[in-house]
Short mmCIF file of C-alpha atoms in Angstrom, two decimals:
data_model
loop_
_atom_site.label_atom_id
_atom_site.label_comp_id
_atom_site.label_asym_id
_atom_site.label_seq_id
_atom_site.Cartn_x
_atom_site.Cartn_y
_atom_site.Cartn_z
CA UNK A 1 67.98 -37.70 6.16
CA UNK A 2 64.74 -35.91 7.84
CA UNK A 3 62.25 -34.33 6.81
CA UNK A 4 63.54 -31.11 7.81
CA UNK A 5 66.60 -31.45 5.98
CA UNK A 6 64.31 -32.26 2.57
CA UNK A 7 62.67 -28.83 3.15
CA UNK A 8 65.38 -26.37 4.21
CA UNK A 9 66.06 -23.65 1.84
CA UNK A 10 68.84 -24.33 -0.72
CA UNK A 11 72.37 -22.75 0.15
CA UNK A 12 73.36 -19.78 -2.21
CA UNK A 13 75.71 -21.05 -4.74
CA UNK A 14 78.45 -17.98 -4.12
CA UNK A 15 78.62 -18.55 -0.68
CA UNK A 16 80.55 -21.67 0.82
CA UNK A 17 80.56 -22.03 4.58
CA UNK A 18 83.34 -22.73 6.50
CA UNK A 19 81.10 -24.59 8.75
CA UNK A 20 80.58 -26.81 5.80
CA UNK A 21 83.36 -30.04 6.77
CA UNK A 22 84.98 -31.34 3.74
CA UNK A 23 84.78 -34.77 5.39
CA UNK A 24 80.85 -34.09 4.80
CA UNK A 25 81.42 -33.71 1.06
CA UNK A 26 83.85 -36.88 0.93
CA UNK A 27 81.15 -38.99 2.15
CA UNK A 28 78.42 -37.72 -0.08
CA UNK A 29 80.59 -38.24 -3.24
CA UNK A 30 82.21 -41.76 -1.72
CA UNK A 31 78.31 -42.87 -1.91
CA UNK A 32 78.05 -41.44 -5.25
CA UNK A 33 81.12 -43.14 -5.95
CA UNK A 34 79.99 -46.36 -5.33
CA UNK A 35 76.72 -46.06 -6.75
CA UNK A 36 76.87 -43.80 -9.67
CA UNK A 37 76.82 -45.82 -13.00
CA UNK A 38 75.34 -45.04 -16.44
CA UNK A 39 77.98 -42.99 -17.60
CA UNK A 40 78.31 -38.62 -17.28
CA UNK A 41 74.68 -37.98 -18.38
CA UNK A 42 73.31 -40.19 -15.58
CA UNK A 43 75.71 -38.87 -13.47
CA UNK A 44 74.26 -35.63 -13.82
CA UNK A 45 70.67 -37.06 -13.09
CA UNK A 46 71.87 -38.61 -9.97
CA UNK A 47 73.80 -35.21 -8.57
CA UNK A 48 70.70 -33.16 -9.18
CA UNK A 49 68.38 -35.59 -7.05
CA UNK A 50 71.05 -35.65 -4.78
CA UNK A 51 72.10 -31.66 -4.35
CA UNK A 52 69.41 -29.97 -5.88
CA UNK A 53 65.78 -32.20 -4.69
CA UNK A 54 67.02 -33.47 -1.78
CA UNK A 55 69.96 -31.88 -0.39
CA UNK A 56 68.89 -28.17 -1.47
CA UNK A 57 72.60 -26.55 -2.05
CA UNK A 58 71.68 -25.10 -4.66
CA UNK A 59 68.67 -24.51 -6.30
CA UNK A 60 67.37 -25.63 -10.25
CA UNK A 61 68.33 -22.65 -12.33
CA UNK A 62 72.15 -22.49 -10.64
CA UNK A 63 72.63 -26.15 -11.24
CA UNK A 64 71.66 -25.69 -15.09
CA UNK A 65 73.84 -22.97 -15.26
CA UNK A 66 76.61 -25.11 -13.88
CA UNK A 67 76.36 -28.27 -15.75
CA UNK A 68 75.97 -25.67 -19.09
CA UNK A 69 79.41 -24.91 -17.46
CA UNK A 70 80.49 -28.21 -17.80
CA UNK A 71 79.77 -29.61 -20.58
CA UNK A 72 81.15 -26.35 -22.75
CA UNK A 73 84.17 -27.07 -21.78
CA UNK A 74 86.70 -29.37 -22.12
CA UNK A 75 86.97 -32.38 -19.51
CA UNK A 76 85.15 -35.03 -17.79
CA UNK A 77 81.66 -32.79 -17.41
CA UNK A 78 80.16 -35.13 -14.85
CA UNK A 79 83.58 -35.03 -12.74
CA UNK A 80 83.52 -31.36 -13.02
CA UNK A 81 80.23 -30.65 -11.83
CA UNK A 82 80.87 -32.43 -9.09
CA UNK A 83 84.44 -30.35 -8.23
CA UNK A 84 82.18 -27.52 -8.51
CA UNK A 85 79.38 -28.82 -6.08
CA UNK A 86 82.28 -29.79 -3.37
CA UNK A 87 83.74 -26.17 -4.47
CA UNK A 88 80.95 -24.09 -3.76
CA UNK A 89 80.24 -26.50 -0.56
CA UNK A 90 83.34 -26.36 1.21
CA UNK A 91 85.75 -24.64 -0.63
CA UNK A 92 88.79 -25.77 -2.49
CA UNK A 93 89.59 -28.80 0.48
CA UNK A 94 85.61 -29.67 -0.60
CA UNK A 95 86.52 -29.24 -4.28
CA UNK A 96 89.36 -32.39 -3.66
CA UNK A 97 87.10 -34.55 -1.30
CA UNK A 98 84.18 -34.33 -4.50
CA UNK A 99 87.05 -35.26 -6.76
CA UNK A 100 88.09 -38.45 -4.49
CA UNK A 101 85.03 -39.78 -3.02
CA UNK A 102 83.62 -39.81 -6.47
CA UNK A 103 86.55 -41.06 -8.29
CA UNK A 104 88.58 -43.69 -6.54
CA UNK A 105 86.39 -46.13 -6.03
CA UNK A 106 86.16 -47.22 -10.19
CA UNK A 107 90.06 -46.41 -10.32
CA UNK A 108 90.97 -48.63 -7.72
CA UNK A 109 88.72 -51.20 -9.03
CA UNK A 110 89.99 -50.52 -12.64
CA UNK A 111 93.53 -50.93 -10.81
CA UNK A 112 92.45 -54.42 -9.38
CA UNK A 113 90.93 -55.60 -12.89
CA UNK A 114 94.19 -54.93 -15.03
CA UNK A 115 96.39 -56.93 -12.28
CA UNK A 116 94.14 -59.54 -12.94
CA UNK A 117 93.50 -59.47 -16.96
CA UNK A 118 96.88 -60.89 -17.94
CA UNK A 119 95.63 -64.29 -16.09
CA UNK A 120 92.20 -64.38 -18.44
CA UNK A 121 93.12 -67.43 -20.93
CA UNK A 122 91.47 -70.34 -22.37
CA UNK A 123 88.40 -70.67 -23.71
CA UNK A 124 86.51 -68.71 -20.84
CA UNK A 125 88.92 -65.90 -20.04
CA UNK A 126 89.25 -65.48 -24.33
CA UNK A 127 85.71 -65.54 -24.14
CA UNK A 128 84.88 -62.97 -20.99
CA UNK A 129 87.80 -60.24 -22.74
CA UNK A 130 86.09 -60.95 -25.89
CA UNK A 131 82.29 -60.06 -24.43
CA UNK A 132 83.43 -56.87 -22.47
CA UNK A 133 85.19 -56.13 -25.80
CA UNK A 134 81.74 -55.94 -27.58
CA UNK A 135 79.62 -54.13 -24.90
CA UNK A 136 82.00 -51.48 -25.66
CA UNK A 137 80.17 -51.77 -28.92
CA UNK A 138 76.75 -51.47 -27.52
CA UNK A 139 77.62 -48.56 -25.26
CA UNK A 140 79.55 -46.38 -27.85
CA UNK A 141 76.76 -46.97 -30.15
CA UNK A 142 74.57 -45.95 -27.48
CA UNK A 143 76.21 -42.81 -27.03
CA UNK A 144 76.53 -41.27 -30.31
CA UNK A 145 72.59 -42.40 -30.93
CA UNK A 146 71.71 -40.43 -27.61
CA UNK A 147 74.38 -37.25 -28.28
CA UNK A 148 73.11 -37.17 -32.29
CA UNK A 149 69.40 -36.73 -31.10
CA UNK A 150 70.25 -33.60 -29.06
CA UNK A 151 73.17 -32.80 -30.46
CA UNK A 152 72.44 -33.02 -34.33
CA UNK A 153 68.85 -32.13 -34.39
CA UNK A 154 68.95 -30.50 -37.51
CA UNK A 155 70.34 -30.88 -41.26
CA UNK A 156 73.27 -27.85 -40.20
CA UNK A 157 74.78 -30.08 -37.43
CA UNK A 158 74.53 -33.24 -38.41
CA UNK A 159 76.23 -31.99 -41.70
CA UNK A 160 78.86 -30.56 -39.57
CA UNK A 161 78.83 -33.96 -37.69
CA UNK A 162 79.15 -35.69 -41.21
CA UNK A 163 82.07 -34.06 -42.54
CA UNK A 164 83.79 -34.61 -38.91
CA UNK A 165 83.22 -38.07 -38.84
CA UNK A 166 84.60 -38.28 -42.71
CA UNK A 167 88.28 -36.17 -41.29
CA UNK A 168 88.47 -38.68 -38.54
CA UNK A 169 87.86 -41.57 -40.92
CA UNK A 170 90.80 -40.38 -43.32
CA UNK A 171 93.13 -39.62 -40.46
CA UNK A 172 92.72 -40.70 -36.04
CA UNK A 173 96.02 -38.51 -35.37
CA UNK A 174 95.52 -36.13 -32.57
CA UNK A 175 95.99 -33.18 -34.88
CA UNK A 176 92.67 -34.61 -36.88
CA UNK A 177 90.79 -34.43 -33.82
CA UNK A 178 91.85 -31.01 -32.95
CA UNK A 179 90.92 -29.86 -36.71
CA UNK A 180 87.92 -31.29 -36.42
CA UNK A 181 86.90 -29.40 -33.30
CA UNK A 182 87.83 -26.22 -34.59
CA UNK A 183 86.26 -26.97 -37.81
CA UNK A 184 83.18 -26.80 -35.77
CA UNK A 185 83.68 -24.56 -33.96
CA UNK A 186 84.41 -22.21 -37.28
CA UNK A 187 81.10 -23.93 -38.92
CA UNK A 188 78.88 -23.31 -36.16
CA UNK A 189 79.89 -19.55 -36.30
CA UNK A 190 78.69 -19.78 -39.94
CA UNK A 191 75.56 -22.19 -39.50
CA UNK A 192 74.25 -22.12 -36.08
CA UNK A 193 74.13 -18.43 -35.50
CA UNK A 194 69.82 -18.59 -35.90
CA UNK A 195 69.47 -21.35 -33.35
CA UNK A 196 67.39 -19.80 -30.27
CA UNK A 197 69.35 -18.45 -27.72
CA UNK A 198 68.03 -19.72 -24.13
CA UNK A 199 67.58 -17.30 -21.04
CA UNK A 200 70.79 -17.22 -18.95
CA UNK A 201 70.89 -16.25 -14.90
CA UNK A 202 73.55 -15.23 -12.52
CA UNK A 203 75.70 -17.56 -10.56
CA UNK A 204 78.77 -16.99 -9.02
CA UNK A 205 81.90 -19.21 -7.82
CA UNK A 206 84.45 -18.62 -5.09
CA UNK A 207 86.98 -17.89 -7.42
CA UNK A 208 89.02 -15.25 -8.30
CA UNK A 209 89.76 -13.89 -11.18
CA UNK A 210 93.77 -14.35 -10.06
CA UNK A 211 93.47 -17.70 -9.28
CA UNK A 212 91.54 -18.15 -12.84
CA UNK A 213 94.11 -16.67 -14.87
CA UNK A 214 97.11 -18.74 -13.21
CA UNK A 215 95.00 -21.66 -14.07
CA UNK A 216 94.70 -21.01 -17.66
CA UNK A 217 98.48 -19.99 -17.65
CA UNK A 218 99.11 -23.10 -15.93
CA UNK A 219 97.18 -25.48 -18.61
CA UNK A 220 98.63 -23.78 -21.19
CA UNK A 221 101.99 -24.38 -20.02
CA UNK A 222 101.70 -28.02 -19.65
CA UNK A 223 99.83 -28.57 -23.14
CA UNK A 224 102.29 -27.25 -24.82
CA UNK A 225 105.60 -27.31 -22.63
CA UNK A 226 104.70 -31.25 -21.76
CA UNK A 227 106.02 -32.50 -25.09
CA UNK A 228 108.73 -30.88 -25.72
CA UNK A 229 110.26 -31.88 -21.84
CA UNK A 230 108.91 -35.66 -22.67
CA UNK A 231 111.26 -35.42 -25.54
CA UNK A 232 114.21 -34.89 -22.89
CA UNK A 233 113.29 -36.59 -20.28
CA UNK A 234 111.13 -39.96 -21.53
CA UNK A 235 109.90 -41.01 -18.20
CA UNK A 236 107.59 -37.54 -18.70
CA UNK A 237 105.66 -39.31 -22.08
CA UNK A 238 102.93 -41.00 -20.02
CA UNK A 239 102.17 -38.15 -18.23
CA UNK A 240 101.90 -35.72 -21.27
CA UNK A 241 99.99 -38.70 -23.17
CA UNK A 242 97.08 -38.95 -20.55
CA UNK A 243 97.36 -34.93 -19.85
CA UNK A 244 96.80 -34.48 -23.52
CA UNK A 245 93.88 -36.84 -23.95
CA UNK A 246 92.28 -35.02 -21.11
CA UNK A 247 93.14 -31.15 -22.28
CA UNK A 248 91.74 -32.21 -25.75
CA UNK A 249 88.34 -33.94 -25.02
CA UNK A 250 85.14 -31.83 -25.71
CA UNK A 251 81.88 -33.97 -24.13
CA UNK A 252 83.79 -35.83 -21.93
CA UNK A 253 83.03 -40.05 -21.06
CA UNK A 254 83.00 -41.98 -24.76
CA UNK A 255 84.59 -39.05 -26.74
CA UNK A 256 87.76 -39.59 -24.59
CA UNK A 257 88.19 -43.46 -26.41
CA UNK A 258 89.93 -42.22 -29.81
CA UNK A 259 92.26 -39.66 -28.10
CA UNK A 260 93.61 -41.78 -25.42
CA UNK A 261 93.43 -45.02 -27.86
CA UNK A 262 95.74 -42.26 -30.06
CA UNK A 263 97.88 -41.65 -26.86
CA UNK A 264 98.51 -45.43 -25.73
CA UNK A 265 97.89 -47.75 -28.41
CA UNK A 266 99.94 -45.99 -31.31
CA UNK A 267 103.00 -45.71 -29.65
CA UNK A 268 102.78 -49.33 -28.77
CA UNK A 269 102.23 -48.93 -24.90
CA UNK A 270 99.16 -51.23 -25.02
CA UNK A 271 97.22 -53.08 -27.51
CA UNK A 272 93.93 -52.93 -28.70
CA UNK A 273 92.77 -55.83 -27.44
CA UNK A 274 94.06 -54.70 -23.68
CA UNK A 275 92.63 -51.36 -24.43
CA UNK A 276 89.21 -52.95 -25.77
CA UNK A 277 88.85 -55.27 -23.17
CA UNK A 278 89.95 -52.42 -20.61
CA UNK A 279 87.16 -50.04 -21.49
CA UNK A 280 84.42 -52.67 -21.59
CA UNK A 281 85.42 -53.06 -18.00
CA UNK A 282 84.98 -49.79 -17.33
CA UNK A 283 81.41 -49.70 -18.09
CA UNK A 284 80.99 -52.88 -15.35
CA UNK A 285 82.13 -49.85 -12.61
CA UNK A 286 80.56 -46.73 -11.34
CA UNK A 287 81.72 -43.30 -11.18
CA UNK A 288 83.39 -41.42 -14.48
CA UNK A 289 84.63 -43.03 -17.16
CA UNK A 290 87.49 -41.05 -17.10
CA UNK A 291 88.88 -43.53 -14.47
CA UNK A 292 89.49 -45.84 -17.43
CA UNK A 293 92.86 -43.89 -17.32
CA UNK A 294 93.55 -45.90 -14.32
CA UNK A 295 93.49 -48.96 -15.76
CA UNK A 296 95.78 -48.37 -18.91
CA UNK A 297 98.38 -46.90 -16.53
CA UNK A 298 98.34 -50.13 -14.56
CA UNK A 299 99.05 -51.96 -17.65
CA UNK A 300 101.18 -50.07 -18.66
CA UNK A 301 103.55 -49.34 -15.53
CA UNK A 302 101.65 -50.90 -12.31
CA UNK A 303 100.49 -48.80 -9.14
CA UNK A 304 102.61 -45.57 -10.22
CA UNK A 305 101.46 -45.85 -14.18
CA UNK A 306 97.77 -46.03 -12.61
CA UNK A 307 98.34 -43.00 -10.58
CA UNK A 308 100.20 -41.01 -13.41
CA UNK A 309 97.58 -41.85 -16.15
CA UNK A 310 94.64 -40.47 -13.10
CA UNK A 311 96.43 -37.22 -12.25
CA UNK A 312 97.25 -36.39 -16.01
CA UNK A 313 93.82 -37.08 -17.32
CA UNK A 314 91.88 -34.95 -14.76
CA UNK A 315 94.53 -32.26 -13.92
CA UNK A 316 93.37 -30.47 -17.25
CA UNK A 317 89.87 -30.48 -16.70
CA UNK A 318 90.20 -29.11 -13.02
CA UNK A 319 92.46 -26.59 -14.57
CA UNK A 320 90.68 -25.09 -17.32
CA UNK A 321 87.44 -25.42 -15.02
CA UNK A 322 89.33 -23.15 -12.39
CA UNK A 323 90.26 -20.96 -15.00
CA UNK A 324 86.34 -20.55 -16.86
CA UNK A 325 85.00 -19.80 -13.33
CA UNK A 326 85.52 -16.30 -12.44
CA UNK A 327 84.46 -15.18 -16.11
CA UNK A 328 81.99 -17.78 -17.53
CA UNK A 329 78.92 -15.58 -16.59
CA UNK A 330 79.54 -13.56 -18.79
CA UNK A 331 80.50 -15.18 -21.76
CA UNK A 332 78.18 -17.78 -21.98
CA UNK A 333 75.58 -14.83 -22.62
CA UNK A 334 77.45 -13.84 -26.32
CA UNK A 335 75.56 -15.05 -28.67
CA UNK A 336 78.87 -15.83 -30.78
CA UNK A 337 80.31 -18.10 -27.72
CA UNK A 338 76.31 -20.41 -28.02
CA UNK A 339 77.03 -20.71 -31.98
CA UNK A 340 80.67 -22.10 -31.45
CA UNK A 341 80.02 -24.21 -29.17
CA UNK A 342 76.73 -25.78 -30.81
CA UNK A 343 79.20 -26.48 -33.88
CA UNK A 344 81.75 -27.92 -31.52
CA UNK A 345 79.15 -30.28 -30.06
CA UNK A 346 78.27 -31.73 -33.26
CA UNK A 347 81.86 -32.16 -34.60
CA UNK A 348 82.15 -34.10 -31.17
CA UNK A 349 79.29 -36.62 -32.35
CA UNK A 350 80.89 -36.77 -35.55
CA UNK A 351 84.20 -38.14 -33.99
CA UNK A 352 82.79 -40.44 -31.66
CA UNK A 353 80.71 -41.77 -34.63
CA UNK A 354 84.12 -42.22 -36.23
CA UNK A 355 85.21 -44.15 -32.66
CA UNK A 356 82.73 -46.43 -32.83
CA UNK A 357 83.33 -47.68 -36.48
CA UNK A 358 87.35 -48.06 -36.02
CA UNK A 359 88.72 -48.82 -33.29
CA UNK A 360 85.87 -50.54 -31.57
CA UNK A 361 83.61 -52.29 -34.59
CA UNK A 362 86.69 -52.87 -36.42
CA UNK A 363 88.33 -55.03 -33.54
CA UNK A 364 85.38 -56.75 -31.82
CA UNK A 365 82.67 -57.49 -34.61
CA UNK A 366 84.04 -60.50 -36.54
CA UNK A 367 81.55 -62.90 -37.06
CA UNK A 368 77.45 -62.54 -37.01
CA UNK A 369 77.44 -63.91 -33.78
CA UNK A 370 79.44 -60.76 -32.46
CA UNK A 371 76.94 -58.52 -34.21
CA UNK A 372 74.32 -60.44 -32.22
CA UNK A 373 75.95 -59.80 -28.78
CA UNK A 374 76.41 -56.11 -29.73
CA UNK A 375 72.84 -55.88 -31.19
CA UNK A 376 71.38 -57.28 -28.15
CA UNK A 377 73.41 -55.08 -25.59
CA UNK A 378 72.49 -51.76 -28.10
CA UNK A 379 69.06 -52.46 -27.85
CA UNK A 380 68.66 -53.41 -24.16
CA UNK A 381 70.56 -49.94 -23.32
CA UNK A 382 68.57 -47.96 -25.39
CA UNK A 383 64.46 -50.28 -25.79
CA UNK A 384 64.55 -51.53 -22.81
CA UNK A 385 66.62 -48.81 -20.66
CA UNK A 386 68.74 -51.75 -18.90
CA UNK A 387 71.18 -50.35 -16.65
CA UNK A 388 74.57 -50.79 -18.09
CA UNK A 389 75.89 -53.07 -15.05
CA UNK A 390 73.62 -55.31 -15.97
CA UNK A 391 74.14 -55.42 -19.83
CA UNK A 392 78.09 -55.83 -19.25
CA UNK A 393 77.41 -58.90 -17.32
CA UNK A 394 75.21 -60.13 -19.72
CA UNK A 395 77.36 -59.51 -22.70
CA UNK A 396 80.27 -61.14 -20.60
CA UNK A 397 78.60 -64.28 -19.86
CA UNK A 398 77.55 -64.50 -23.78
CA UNK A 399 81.30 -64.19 -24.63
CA UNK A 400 82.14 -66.73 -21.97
CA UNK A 401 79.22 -69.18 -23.16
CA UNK A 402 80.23 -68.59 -27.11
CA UNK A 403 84.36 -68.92 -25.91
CA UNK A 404 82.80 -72.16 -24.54
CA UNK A 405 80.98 -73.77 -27.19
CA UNK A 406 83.83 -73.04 -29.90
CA UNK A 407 86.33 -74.78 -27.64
#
């Protein structure tokens, strides 16, 4: 890119050209695709150097507003800032190249890693499943340290994180998880109503207010319509499963691990030590974690599982995204709407704390040499600010090296 590129005024965010190519925003997001790792909040660090400092599509204050967007709702945030950006680039053919370019390259690597984990045995393959197995440790610990530091900052929300984590403990069904999020939401009505309320500015999105209300029709349908055809017709249950997981899922990447470990492992699709080993992988890739969904579909039913467990888990994002659009400017300015959602955010910490104590400590740490692989990964990621690549290789060649020695 020149220099004159790096200085031209940012595009408006309302206005898409159709001289903008969607082949221009498949190749962006392809390199983002392949490069992109540290999981959604990096993600959103890497789009705004890309779109916002160097790029110039939109300026700073849009962008905030957008990712705001995001993360209020339900979905893969990074993956939905990024539909946005292709969105309000190049329309709704841009909104689909974002989506690709950014997400197949981890799904089809995902993909290529399940057809290859049934043939991990002996001592080294038992050890390598068993390492990625307890990065998963170090990275979900990772998380709810980073999301309880901005999330919980005060005694209000981490109590409301508290009493979440203690409903998840006593019960992982789906219909916990869902009490637990509107237990928040109903708390932080209650508790979070004096929290400072920070200057919102106008953006708009080419997006009607038509095309946002068939969406929300549309997601509605399928939540609740999707289990009662799966009861007719089986071959529908992975599709619901993954659709679920991904309608249900407030912050998006780690918070995603108890609802699809809910949808997959307790019906007996996969086990845990497939599903472990699976998203410890997943970390080793770029792009959103989301693809993860890939991989269990692949285990479960091969190249069309993959694709079914990719569609279902992102449809519901796109959809409710499409539908928050055309109307988000002006509800993100109630006052009632901030409090909700900052007692929603904190429930979500709560239940990823919960996640990281059962299924993923419970499974992984059984011996103090386990809590000495996990330690070390936890404290590279968050001391020493080691890219997570790096720390799932590491972690993988102590598993391999302890698989070794105990042969």
């Amino acid at each position: 890119m020149n220099d004159t590129d790096v200085r031209k005024p940012a595009t408006p965010a309302s206005t898409p050209s159709s001289a903008h190519s969607p082949l221009e925003v498949l190749l962006i997001f392809l390199k983002l695709g392949v490069s992109c790792f540290g999981g959604p909040i990096a993600h959103i660090g890497y789009f705004r150097d890309e779109f916002v400092i160097r790029r110039r599509w939109l300026d700073e204050q849009a962008y905030a507003d957008l990712v705001a967007l995001c993360q209020f709702l339900p979905g893969p945030a990074s993956s939905q800032v990024g539909f946005s950006l292709g969105l309000m680039r190049a329309g709704y053919l841009g909104a689909l190249a974002a989506w690709t370019g950014f997400t197949l390259p981890s799904a089809i690597a995902l993909v290529l890693f399940a057809s290859g984990a049934g043939g991990l045995s002996g001592p080294a393959g038992t050890g390598l499943v068993h390492g990625l197995k307890l990065v998963a440790v170090a990275i979900v610990a990772q998380a709810v340290w980073g999301m309880a530091r901005s999330l919980c900052p005060d005694r209000e929300r981490a109590s409301i994180a508290t009493v979440a984590a203690l409903l998840i403990l006593a019960s992982s069904s789906s219909i916990a998880q869902i009490g637990a999020i509107v237990l928040g939401a109903v708390a932080g009505l209650w508790l979070c109503r004096a929290q400072p309320t920070n200057g919102v500015t106008h953006i708009a999105m080419p997006v009607s207010r038509r095309v946002g209300v068939v969406a929300l029709i549309l997601f509605l349908v399928l939540l609740v319509m999707l289990p009662l055809l799966a009861r007719a017709w089986p071959s529908l249950g992975l599709f619901e499963a993954f659709y679920r997981s991904g309608a249900l899922v407030f912050g998006g990447g780690h918070v995603v691990l108890p609802l699809l470990r809910e949808a997959v492992v307790t019906p007996g699709w996969i086990g845990d030590d497939a599903f472990l080993t699976g998203y410890g992988a997943a970390q080793a890739v770029p792009g959103p974690l989301f693809t993860f969904a890939a991989y269990l579909g692949a285990v479960i039913g091969g190249v069309p599982g993959a694709i079914t467990g990719l569609v279902g888990i992102f449809v519901p994002g796109i959809l409710v995204l499409l539908a928050a659009l055309p109307f988000w400017d002006g509800f993100r300015k109630l006052p009632t709407a901030q409090a909700m959602m900052r007692g929603v955010n904190a429930a979500v910490v709560g239940i990823l704390g919960a996640a990281l104590y059962n299924p993923v400590w419970t499974s992984s740490v059984q011996r103090p040499l386990d809590f000495g692989i996990a330690l070390a990964g936890f404290v590279l990621l968050t001391a020493w600010r080691t890219p997570p690549l790096v720390v799932v290789v590491l972690s993988a060649a102590a598993g391999i090296a302890a698989g070794l020695l105990q042969s």
